[in-house]
Coordinates of N, CA and C in Angstrom, one line a residue:
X17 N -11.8 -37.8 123.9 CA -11.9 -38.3 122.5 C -12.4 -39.6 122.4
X18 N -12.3 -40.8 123.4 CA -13.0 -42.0 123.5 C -14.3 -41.5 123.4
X19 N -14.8 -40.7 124.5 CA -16.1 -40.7 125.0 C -16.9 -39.9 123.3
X20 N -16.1 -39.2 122.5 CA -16.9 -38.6 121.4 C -17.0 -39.1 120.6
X21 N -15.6 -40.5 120.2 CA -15.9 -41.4 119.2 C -17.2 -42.3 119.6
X22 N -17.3 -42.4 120.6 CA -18.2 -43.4 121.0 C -19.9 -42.4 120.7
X23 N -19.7 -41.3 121.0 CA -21.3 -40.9 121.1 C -21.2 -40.5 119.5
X24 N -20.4 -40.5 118.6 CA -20.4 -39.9 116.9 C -20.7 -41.3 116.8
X25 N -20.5 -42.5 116.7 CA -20.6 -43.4 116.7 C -21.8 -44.0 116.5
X26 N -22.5 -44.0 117.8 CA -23.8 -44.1 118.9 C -24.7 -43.6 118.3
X27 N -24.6 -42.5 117.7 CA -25.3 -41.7 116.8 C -25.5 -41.8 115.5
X28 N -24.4 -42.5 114.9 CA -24.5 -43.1 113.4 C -25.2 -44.5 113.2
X29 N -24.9 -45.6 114.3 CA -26.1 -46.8 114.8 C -27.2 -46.4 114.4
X30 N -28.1 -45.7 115.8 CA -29.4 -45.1 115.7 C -29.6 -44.6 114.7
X31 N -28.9 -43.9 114.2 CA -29.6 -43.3 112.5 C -29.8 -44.0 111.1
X32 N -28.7 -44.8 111.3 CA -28.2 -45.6 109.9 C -28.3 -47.0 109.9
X33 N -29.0 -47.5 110.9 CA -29.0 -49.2 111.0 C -30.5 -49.5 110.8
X34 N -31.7 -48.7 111.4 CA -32.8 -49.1 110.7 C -33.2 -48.2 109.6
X35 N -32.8 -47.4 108.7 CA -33.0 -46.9 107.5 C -31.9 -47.9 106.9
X36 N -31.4 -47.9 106.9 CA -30.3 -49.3 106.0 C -31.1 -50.5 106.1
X37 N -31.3 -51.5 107.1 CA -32.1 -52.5 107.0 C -33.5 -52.4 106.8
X38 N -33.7 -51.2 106.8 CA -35.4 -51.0 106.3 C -35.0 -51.1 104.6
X39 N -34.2 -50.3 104.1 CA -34.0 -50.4 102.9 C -33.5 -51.2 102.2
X40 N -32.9 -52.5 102.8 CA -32.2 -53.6 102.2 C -33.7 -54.7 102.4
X41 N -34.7 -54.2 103.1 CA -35.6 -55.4 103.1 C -36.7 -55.0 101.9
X42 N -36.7 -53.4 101.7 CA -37.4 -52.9 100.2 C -36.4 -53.5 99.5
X43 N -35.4 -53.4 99.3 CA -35.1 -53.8 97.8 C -35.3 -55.2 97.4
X44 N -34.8 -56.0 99.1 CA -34.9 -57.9 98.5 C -36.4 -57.9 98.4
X45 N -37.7 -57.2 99.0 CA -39.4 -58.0 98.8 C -39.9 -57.0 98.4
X46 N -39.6 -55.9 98.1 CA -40.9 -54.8 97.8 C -40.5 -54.0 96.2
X47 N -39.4 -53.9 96.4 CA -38.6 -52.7 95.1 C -39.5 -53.7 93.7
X48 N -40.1 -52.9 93.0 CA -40.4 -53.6 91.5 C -39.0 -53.2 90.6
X49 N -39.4 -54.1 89.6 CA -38.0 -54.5 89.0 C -37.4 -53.4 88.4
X50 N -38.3 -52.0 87.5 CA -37.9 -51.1 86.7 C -37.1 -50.4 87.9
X51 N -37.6 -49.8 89.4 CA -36.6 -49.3 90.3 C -35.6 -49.9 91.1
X52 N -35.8 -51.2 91.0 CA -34.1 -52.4 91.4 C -33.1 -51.6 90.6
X53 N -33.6 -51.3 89.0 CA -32.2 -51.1 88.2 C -32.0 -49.8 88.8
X54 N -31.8 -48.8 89.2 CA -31.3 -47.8 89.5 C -30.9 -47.6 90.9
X55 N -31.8 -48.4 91.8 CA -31.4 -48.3 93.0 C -30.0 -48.9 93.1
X56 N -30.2 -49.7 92.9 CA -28.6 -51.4 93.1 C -27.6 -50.1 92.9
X57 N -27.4 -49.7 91.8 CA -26.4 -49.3 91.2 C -25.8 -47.9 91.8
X58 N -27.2 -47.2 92.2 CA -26.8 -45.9 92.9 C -26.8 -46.2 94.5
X59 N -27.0 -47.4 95.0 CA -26.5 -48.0 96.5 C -24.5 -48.1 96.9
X60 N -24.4 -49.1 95.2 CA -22.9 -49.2 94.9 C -21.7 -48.0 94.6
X61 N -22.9 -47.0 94.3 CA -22.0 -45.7 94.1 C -22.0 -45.4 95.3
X62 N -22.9 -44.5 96.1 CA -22.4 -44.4 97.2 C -21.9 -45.0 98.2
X63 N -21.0 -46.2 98.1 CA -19.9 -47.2 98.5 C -18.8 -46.6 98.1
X64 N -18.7 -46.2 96.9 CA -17.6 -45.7 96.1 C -17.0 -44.1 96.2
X65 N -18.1 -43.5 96.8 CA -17.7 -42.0 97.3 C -16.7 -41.3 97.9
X66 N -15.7 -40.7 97.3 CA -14.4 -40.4 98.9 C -15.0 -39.6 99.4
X67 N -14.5 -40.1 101.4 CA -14.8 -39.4 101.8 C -14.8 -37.8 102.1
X68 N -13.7 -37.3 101.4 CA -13.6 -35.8 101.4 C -15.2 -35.4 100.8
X69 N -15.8 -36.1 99.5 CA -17.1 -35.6 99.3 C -18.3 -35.6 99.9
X70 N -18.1 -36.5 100.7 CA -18.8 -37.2 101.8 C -18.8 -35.7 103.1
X71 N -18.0 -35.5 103.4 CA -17.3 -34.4 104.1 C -18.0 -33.0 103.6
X72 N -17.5 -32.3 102.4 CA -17.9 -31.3 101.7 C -19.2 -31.7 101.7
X73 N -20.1 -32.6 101.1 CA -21.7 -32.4 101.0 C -21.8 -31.9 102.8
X74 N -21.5 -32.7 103.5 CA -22.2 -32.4 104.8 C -21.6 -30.9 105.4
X75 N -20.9 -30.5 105.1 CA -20.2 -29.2 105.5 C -21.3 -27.8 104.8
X76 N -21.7 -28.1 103.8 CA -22.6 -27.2 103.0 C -23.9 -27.5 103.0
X77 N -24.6 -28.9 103.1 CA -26.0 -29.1 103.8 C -26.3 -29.3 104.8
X78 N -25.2 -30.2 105.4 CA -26.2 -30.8 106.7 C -25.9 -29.9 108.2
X79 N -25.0 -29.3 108.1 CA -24.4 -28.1 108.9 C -25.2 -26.9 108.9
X80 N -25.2 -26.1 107.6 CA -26.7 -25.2 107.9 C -27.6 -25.8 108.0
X81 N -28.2 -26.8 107.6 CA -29.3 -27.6 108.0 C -29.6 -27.7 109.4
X82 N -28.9 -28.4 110.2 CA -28.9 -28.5 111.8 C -29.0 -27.3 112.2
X83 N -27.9 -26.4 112.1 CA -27.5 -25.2 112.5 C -29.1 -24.6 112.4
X84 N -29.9 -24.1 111.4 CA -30.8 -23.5 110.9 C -32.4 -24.2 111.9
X85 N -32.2 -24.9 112.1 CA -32.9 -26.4 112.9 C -33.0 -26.3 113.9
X86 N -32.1 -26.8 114.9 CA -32.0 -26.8 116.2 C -30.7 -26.1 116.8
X87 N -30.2 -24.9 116.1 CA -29.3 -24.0 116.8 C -27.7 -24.5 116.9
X88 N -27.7 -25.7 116.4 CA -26.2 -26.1 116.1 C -25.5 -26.1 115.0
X89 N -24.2 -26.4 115.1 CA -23.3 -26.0 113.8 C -22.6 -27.2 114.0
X90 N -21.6 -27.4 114.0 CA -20.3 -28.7 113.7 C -20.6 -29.2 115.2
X91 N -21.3 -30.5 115.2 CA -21.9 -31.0 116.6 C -21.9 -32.5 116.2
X92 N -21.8 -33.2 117.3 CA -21.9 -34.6 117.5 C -23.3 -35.0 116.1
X93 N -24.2 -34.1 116.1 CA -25.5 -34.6 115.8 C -25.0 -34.4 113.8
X94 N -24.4 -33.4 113.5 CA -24.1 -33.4 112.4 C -23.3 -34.5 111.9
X95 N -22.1 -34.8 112.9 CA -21.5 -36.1 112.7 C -22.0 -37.3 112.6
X96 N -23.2 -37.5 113.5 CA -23.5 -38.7 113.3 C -24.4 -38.8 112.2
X97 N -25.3 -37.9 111.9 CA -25.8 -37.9 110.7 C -25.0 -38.1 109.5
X98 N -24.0 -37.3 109.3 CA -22.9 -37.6 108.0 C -22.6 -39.1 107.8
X99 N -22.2 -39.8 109.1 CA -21.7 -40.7 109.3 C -23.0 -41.9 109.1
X100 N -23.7 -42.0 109.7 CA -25.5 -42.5 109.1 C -25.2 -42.8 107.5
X101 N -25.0 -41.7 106.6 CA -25.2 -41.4 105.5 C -24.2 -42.5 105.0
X102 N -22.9 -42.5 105.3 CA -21.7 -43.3 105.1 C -21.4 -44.3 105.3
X103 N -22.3 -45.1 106.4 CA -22.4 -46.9 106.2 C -23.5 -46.9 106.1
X104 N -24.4 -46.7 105.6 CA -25.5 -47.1 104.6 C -25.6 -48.3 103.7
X105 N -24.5 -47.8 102.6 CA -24.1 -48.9 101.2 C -24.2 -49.9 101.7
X106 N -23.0 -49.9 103.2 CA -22.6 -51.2 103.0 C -23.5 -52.1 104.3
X107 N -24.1 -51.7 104.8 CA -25.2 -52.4 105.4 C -26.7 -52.6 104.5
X108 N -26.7 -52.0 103.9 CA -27.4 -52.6 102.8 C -27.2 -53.6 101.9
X109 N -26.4 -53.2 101.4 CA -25.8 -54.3 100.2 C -25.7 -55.7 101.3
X110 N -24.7 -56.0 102.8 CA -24.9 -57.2 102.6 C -26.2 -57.3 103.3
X111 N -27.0 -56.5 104.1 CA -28.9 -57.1 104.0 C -29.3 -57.5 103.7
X112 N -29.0 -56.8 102.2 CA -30.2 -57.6 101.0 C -29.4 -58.6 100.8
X113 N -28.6 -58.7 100.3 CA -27.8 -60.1 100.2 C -28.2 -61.2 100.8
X114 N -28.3 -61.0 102.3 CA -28.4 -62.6 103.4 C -30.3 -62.5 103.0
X115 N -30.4 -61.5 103.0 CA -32.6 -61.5 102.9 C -32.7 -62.6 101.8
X116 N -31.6 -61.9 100.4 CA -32.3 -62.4 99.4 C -31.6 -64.2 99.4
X117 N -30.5 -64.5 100.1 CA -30.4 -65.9 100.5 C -31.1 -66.8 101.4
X118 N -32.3 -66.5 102.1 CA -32.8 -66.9 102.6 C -33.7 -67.7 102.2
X119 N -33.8 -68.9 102.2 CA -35.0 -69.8 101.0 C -36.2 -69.5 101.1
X120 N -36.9 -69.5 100.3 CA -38.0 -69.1 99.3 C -39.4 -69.9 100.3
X121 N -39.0 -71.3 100.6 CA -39.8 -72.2 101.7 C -40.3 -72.1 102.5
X122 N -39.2 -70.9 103.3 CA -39.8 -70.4 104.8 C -40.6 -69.1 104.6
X123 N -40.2 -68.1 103.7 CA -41.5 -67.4 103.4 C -42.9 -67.8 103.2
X124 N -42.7 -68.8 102.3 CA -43.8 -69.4 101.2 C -44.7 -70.0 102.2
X125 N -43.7 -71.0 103.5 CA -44.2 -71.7 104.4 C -45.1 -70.5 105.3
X126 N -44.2 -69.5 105.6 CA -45.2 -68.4 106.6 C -46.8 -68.1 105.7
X127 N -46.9 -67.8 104.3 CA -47.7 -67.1 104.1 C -49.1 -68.6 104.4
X128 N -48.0 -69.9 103.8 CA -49.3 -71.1 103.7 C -49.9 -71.1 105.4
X129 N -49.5 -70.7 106.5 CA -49.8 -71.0 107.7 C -50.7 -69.6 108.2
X130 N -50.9 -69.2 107.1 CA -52.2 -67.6 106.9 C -51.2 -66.3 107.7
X131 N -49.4 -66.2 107.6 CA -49.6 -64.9 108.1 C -49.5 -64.0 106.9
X132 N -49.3 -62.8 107.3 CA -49.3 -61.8 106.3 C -48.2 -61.8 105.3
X133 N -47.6 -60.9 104.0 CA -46.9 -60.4 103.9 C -45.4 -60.2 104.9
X134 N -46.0 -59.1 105.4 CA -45.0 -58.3 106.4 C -44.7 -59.3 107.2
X135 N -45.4 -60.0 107.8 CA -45.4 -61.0 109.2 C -44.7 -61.9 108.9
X136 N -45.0 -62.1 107.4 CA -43.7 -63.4 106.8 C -42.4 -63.0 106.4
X137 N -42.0 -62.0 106.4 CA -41.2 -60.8 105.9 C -39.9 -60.4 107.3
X138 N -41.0 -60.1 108.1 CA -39.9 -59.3 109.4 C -40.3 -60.9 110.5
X139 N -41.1 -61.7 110.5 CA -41.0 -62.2 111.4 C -40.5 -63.9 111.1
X140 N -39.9 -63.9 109.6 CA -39.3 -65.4 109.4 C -38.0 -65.2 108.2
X141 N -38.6 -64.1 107.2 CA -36.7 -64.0 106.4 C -35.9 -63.1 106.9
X142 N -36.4 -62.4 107.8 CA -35.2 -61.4 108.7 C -34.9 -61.9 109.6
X143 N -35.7 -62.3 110.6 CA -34.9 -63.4 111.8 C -34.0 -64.5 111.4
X144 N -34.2 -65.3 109.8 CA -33.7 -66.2 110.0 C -31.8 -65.5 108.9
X145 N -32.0 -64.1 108.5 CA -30.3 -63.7 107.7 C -30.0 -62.6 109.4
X146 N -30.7 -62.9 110.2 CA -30.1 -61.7 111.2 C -28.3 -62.1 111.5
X147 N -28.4 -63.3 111.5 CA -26.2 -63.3 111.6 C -25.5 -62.5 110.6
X148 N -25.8 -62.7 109.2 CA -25.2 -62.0 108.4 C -25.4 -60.4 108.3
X149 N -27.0 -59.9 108.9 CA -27.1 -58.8 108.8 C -26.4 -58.1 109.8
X150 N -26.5 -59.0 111.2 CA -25.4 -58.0 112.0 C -24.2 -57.8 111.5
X151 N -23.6 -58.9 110.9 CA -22.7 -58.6 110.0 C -22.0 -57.6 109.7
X152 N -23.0 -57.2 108.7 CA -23.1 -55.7 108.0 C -23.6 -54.9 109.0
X153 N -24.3 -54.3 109.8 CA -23.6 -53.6 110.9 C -22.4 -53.5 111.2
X154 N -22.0 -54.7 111.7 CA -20.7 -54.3 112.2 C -19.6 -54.3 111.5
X155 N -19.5 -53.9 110.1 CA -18.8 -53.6 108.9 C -19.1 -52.1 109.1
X156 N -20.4 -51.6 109.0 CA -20.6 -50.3 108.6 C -20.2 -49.6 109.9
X157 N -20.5 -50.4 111.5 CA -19.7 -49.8 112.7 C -18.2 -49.3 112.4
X158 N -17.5 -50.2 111.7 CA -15.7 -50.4 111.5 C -15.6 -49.2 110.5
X159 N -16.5 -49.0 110.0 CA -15.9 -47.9 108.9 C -16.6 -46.1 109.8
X160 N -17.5 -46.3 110.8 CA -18.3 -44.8 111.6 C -17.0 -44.6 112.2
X161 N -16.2 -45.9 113.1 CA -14.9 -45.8 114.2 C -14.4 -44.9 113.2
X162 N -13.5 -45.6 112.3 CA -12.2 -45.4 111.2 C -12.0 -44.2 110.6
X163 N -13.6 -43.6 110.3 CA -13.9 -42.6 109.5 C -12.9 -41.0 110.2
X164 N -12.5 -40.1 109.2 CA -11.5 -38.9 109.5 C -11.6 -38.2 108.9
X165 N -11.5 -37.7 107.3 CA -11.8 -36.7 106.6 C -13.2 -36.2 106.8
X166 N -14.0 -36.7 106.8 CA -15.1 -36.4 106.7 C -15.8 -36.0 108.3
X167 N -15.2 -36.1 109.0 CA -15.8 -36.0 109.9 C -14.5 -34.4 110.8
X168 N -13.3 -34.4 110.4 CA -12.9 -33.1 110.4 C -13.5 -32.0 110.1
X169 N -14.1 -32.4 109.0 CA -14.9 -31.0 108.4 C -15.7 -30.7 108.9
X170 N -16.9 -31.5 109.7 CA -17.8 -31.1 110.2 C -18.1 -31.2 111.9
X171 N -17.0 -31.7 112.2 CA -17.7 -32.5 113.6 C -17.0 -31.6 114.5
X172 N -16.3 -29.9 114.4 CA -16.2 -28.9 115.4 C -14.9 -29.2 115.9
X173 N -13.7 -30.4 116.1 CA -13.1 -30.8 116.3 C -12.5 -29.6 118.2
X174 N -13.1 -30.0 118.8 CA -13.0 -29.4 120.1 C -12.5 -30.4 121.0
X175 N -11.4 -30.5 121.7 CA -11.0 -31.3 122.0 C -11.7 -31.5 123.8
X176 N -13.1 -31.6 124.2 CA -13.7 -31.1 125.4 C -14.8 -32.5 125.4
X177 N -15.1 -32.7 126.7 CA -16.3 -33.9 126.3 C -17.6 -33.7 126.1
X178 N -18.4 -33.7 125.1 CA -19.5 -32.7 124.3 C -20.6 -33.2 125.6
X179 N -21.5 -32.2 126.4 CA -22.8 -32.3 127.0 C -24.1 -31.7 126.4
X180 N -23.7 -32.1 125.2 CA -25.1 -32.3 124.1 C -24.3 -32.5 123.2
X181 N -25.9 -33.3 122.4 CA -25.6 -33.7 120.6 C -25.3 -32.4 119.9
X182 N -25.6 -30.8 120.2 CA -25.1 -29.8 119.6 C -24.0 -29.5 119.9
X183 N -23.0 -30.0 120.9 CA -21.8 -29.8 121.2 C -20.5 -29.7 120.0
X184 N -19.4 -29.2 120.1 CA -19.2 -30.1 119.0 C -17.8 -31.3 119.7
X185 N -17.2 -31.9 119.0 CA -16.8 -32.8 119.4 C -15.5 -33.4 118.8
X186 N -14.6 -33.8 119.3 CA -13.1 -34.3 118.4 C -12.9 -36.0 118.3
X187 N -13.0 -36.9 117.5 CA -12.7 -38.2 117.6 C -11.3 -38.7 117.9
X188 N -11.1 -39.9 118.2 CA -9.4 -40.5 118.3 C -9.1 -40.4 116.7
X189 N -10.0 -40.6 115.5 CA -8.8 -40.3 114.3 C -9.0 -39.2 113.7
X190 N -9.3 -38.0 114.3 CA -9.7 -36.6 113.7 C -8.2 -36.0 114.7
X191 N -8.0 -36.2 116.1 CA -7.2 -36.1 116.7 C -5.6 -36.5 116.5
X192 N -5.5 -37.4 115.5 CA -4.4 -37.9 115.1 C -4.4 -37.1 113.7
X193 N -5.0 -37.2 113.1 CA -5.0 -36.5 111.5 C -4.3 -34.8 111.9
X194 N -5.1 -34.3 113.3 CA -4.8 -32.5 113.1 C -3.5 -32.7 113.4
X195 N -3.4 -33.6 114.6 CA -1.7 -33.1 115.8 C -0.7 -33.9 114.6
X196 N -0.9 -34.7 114.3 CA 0.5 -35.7 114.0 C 1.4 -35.1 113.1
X197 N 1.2 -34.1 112.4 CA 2.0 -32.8 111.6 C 3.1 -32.2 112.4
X198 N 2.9 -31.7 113.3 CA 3.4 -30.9 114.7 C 3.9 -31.9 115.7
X199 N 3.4 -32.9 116.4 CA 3.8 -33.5 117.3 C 5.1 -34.0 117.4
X200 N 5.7 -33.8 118.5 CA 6.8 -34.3 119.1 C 7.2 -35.0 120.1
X201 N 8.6 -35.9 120.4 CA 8.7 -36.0 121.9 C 7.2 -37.0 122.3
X202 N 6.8 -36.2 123.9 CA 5.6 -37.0 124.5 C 4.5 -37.0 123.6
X203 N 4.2 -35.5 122.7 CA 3.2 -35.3 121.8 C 2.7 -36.6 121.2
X204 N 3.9 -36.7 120.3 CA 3.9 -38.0 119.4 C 3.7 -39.3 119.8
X205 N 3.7 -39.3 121.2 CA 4.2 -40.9 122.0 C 2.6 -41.2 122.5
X206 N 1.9 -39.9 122.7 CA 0.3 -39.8 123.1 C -0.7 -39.9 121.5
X207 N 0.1 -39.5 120.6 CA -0.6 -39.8 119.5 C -0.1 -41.3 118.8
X208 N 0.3 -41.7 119.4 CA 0.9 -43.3 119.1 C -0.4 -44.2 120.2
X209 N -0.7 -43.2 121.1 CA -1.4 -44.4 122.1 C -2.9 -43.9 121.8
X210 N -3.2 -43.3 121.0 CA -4.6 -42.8 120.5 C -4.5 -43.7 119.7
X211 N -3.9 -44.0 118.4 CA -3.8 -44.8 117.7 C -3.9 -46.3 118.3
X212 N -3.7 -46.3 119.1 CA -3.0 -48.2 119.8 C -4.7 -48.0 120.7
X213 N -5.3 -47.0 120.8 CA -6.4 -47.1 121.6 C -8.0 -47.5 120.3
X214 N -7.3 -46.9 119.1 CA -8.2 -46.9 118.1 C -8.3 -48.3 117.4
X215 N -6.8 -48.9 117.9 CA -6.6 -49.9 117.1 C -7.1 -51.1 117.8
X216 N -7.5 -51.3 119.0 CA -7.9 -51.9 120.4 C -9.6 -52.2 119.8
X217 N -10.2 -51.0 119.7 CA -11.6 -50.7 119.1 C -11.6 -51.4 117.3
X218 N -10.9 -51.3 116.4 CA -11.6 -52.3 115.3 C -10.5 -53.6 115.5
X219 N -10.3 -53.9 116.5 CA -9.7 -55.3 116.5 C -10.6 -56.0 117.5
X220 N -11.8 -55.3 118.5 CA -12.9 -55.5 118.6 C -13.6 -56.0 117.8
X221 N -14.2 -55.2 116.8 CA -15.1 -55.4 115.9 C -15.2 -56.4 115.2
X222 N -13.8 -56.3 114.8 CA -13.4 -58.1 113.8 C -13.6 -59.0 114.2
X223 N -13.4 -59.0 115.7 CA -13.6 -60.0 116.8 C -15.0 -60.9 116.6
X224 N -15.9 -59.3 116.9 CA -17.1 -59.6 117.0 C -17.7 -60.0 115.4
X225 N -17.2 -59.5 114.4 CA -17.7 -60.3 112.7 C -17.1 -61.2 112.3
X226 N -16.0 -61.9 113.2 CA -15.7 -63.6 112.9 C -16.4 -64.4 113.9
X227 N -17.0 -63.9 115.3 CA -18.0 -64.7 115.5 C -19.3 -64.8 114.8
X228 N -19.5 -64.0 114.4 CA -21.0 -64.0 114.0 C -20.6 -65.0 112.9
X229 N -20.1 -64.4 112.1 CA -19.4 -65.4 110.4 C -19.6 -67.0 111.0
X230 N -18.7 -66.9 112.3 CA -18.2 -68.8 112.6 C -19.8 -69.4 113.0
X231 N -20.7 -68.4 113.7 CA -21.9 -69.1 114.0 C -22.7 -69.5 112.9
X232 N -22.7 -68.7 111.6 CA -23.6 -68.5 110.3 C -22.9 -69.7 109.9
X233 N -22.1 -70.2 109.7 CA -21.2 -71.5 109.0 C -21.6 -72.3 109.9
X234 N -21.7 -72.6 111.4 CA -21.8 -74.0 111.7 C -23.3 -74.2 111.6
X235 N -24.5 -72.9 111.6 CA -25.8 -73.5 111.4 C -25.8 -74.4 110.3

């Protein structure tokens, strides 16, 4: 169950970290202003989504989708795609945030020293909000770990260690959600240490987004 949270996980990174920061760098330099207003607002909605719908959409698209695809059904690969889909918002939203805080000087300075657009773009206002953007990674990582409705529905819940992305797969909080109804005795004493194992992993995380925070404040 470590080894599946970790590859559902692994798999939500890879998918959802450069389409997130690709899209939070369209919206702070490229989005014209008539598509700002709809994007912003439908970025914030899907922030706002429970996950059970989050769940149900991927159970009825993205499941025959794969399945129809590449021969799998409720598999690591559907998980991490659902889960892709589900820190999105919030690695965007604060993206564009630290992009669009980034002063205006150092772009302006890139373009007066002849480079391009883009070159002034990915090679001086992204390097210089990358503390806050990891940031937001590692917000949207805290919510791939945490995540459980949505990932019951689709992710096969097989309690076996998946040797493929079509496998399917059981997490440490999909594993506590099914048993903890039933569990007894040692049962319950092993679903107390999945939890104390889950809780080890976002007390990690925070770890790792009050350093970044403490380094962004002493620059």
């Amino acid at each position: 169950m470590i080894i599946g949270s970790l590859y559902v996980t692994a798999g939500a990174i890879a998918l959802g970290v450069p389409c997130g920061v690709l899209c939070a760098v369209f919206m702070a330099e490229y989005c014209p202003a008539g598509l700002y207003r709809f994007m912003k607002p439908a970025v914030d909605l899907l922030a706002g989504i429970p996950s059970v719908v989050y769940g149900f959409f991927g159970l009825v698209v993205i499941v025959p989708a794969v399945r129809q695809i590449f021969g799998g059904g409720k598999s690591v690969l559907t998980a991490s795609i659902l889960l892709a889909i589900m820190i999105l918002p919030t690695i965007i939203s604060v993206s564009e945030a630290a992009i669009r805080a980034v002063p205006k000087s150092y772009y302006e300075g890139a373009l007066a020293l002849g480079a391009t657009k883009e070159r002034a773009i990915f090679g001086v206002s992204l390097p210089d909000a990358k503390s806050c953007v990891s940031a937001g990674i590692i917000l949207g990582i805290g919510r791939a770990i945490g995540e459980t409705t949505a990932i019951v529905m689709i992710a096969g819940n097989q309690p076996v260690i998946p040797d493929s992305i079509l496998s399917g797969v059981r997490t440490l909080t999909t594993n506590i959600i099914l048993e903890m109804g039933y569990a007894q005795d040692l049962h319950r004493e092993a679903l107390i240490a999945t939890a104390a194992v889950l809780f080890v992993f976002v007390l990690l995380i925070n770890l790792m987004f009050s350093v970044l925070k403490s380094k962004e404040g002493n620059r």
